[in-house]
PDB file of C-alpha atoms in Angstrom:
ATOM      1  CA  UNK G   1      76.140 113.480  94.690  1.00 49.00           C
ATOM      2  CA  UNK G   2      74.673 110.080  96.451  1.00 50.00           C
ATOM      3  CA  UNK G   3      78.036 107.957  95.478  1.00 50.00           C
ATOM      4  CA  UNK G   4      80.511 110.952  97.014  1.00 53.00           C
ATOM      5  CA  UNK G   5      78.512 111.234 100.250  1.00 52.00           C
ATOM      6  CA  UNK G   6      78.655 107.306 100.594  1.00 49.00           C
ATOM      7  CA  UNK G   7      82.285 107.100  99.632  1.00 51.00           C
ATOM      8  CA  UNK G   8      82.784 109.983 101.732  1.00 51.00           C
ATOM      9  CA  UNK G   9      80.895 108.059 105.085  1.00 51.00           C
ATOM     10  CA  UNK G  10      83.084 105.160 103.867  1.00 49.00           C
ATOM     11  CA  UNK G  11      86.271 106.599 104.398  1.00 52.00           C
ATOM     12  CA  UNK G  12      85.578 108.362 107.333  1.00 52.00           C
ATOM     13  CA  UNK G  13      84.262 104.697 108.719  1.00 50.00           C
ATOM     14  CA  UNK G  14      88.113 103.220 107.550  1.00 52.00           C
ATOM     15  CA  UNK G  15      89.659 105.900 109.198  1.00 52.00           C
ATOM     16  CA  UNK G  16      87.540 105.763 112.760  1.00 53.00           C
ATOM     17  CA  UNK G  17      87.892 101.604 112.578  1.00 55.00           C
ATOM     18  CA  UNK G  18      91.529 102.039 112.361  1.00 56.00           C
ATOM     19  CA  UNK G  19      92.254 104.666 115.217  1.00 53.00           C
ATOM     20  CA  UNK G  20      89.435 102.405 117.166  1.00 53.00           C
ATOM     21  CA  UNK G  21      92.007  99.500 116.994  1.00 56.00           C
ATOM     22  CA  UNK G  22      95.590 100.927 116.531  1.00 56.00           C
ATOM     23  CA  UNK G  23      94.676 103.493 119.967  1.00 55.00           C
ATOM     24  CA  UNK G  24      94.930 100.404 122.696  1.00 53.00           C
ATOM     25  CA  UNK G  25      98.025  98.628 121.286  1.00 54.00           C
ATOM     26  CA  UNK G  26      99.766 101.841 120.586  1.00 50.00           C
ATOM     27  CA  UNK G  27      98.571 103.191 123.674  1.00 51.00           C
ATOM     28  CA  UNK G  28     100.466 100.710 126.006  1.00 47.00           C
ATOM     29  CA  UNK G  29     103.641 102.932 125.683  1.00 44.00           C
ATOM     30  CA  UNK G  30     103.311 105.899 127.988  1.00 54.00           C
ATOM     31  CA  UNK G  31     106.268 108.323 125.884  1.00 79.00           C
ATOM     32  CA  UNK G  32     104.981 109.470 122.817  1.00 80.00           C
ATOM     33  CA  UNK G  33     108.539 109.533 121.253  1.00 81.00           C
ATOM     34  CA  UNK G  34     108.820 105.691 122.022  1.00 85.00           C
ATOM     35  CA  UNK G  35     105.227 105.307 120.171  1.00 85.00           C
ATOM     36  CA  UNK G  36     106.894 106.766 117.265  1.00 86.00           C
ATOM     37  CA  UNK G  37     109.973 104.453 117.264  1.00 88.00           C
ATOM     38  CA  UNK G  38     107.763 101.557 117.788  1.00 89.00           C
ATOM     39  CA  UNK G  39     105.343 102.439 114.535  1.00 90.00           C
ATOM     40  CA  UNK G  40     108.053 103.573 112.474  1.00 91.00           C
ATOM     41  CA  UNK G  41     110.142  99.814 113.290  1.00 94.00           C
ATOM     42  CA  UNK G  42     106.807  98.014 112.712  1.00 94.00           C
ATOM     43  CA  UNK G  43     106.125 100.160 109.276  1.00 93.00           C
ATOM     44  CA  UNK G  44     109.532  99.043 108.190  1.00 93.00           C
ATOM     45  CA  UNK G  45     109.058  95.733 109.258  1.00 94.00           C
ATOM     46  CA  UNK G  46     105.990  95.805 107.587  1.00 94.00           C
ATOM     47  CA  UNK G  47     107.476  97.305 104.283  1.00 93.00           C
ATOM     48  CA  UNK G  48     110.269  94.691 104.145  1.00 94.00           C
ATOM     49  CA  UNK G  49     107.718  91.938 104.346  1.00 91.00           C
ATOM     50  CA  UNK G  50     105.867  93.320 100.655  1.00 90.00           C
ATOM     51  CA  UNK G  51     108.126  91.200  98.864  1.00 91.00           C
ATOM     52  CA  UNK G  52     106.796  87.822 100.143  1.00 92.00           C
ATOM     53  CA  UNK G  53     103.347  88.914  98.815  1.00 90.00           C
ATOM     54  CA  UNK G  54     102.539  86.673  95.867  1.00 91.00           C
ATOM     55  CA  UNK G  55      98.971  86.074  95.773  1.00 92.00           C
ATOM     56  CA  UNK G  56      95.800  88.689  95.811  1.00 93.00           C
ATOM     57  CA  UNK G  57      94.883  87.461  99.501  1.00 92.00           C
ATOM     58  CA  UNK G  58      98.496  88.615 100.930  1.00 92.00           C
ATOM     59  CA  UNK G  59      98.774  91.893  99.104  1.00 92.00           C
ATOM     60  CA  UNK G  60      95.319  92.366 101.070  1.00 92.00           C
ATOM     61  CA  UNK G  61      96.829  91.624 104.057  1.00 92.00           C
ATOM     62  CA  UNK G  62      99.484  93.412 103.661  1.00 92.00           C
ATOM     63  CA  UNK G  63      98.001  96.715 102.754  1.00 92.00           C
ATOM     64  CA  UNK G  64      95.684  96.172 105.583  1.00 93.00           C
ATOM     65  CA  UNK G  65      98.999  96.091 107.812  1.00 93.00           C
ATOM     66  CA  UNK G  66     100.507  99.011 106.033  1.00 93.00           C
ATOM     67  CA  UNK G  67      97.342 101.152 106.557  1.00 92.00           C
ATOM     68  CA  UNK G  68      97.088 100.163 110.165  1.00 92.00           C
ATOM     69  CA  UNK G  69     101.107 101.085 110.990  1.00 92.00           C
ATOM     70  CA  UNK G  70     101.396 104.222 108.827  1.00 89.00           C
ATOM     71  CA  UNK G  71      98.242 105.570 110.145  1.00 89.00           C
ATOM     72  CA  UNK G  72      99.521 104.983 113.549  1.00 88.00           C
ATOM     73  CA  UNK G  73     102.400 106.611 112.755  1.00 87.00           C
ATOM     74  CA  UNK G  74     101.191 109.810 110.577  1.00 84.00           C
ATOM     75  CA  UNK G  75      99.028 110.101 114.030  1.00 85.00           C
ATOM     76  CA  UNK G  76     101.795 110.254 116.410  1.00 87.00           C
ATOM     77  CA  UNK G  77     104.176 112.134 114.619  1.00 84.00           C
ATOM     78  CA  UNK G  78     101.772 115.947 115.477  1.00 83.00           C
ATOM     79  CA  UNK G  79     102.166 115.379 118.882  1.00 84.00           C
ATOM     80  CA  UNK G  80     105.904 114.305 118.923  1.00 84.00           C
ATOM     81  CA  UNK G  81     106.612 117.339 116.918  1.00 84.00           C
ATOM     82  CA  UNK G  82     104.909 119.559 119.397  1.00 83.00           C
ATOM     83  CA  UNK G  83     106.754 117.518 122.585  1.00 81.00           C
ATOM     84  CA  UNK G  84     110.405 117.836 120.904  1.00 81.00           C
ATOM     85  CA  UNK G  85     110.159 121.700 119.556  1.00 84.00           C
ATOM     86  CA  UNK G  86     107.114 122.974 121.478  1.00 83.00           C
ATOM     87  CA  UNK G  87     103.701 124.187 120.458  1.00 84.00           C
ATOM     88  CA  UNK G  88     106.039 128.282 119.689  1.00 87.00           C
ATOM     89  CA  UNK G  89     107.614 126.281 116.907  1.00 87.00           C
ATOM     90  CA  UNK G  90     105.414 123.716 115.605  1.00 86.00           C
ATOM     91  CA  UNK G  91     104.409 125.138 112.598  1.00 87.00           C
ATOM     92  CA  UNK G  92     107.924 125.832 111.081  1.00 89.00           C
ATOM     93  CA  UNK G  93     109.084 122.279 112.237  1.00 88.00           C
ATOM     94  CA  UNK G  94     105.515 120.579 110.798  1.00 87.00           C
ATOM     95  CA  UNK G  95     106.769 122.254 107.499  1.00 89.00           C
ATOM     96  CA  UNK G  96     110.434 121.318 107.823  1.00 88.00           C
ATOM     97  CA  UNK G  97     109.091 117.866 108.672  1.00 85.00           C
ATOM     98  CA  UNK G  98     107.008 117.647 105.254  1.00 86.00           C
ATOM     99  CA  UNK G  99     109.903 118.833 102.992  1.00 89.00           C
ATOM    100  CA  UNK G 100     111.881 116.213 104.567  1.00 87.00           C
ATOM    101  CA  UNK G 101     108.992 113.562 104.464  1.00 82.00           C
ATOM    102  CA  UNK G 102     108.277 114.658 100.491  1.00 88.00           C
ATOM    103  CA  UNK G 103     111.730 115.047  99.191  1.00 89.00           C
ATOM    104  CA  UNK G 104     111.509 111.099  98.575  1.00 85.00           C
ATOM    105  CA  UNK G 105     108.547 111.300  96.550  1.00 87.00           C
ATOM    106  CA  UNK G 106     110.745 114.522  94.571  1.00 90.00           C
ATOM    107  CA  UNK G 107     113.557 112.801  94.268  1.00 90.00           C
ATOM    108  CA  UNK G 108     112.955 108.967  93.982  1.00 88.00           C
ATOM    109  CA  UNK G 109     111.449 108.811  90.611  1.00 90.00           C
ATOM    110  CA  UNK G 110     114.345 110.385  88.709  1.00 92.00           C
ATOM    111  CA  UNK G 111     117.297 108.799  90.475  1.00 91.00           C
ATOM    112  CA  UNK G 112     115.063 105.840  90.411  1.00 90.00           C
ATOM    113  CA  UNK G 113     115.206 106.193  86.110  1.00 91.00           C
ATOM    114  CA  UNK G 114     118.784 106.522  86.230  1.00 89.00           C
ATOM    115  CA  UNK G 115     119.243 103.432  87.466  1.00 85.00           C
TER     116      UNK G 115
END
């Protein structure tokens, strides 16, 4: 019961560090829908750059990167969702947005086995 509570208070820690330092750079746009663009470009960025990872130290850094950018981004996209359809029709567009978002994890795998 100990180790869950403490991995528990550890997660919640990783989560609070990483809104305490992704809020002020993220923050510096004033549209919401521009914060978006910006994480999503820096996420791909970020993503294209996994290849040049070779050692243990740069797969470190570059999860550390991913985390930072795709929990910036998971963040934003609530309140862009609520600013492009309205608060009325958030829930059906959150929903719409998480088929979309999951169909990759669906449909990757097998199309990834045909190949």
């Amino acid at each position: 019961l100990e180790v869950k509570q403490h991995d528990a208070e550890v997660k919640s820690l990783d989560k609070s560090t990483a809104v305490v330092y992704t809020r002020p750079v993220y923050s510096l746009h004033s549209d919401q829908v521009q914060q978006l663009t910006a994480t999503v470009i820096l996420l791909g960025t970020v993503l294209l750059l996994c290849p040049l990872a070779s050692t243990f130290s740069e797969l470190v850094a570059f999860s550390a990167a991913h985390g930072l950018v795709y929990g910036a981004t998971v963040a934003i996209h609530i309140t862009v969702l609520s600013e492009v359809v309205g608060v009325e029709r958030l829930g059906s567009a959150l929903g719409f947005f998480m088929l979309i978002r999951s169909s990759g994890g669906l449909l990757g795998p097998p199309i990834a086995g045909k190949l």
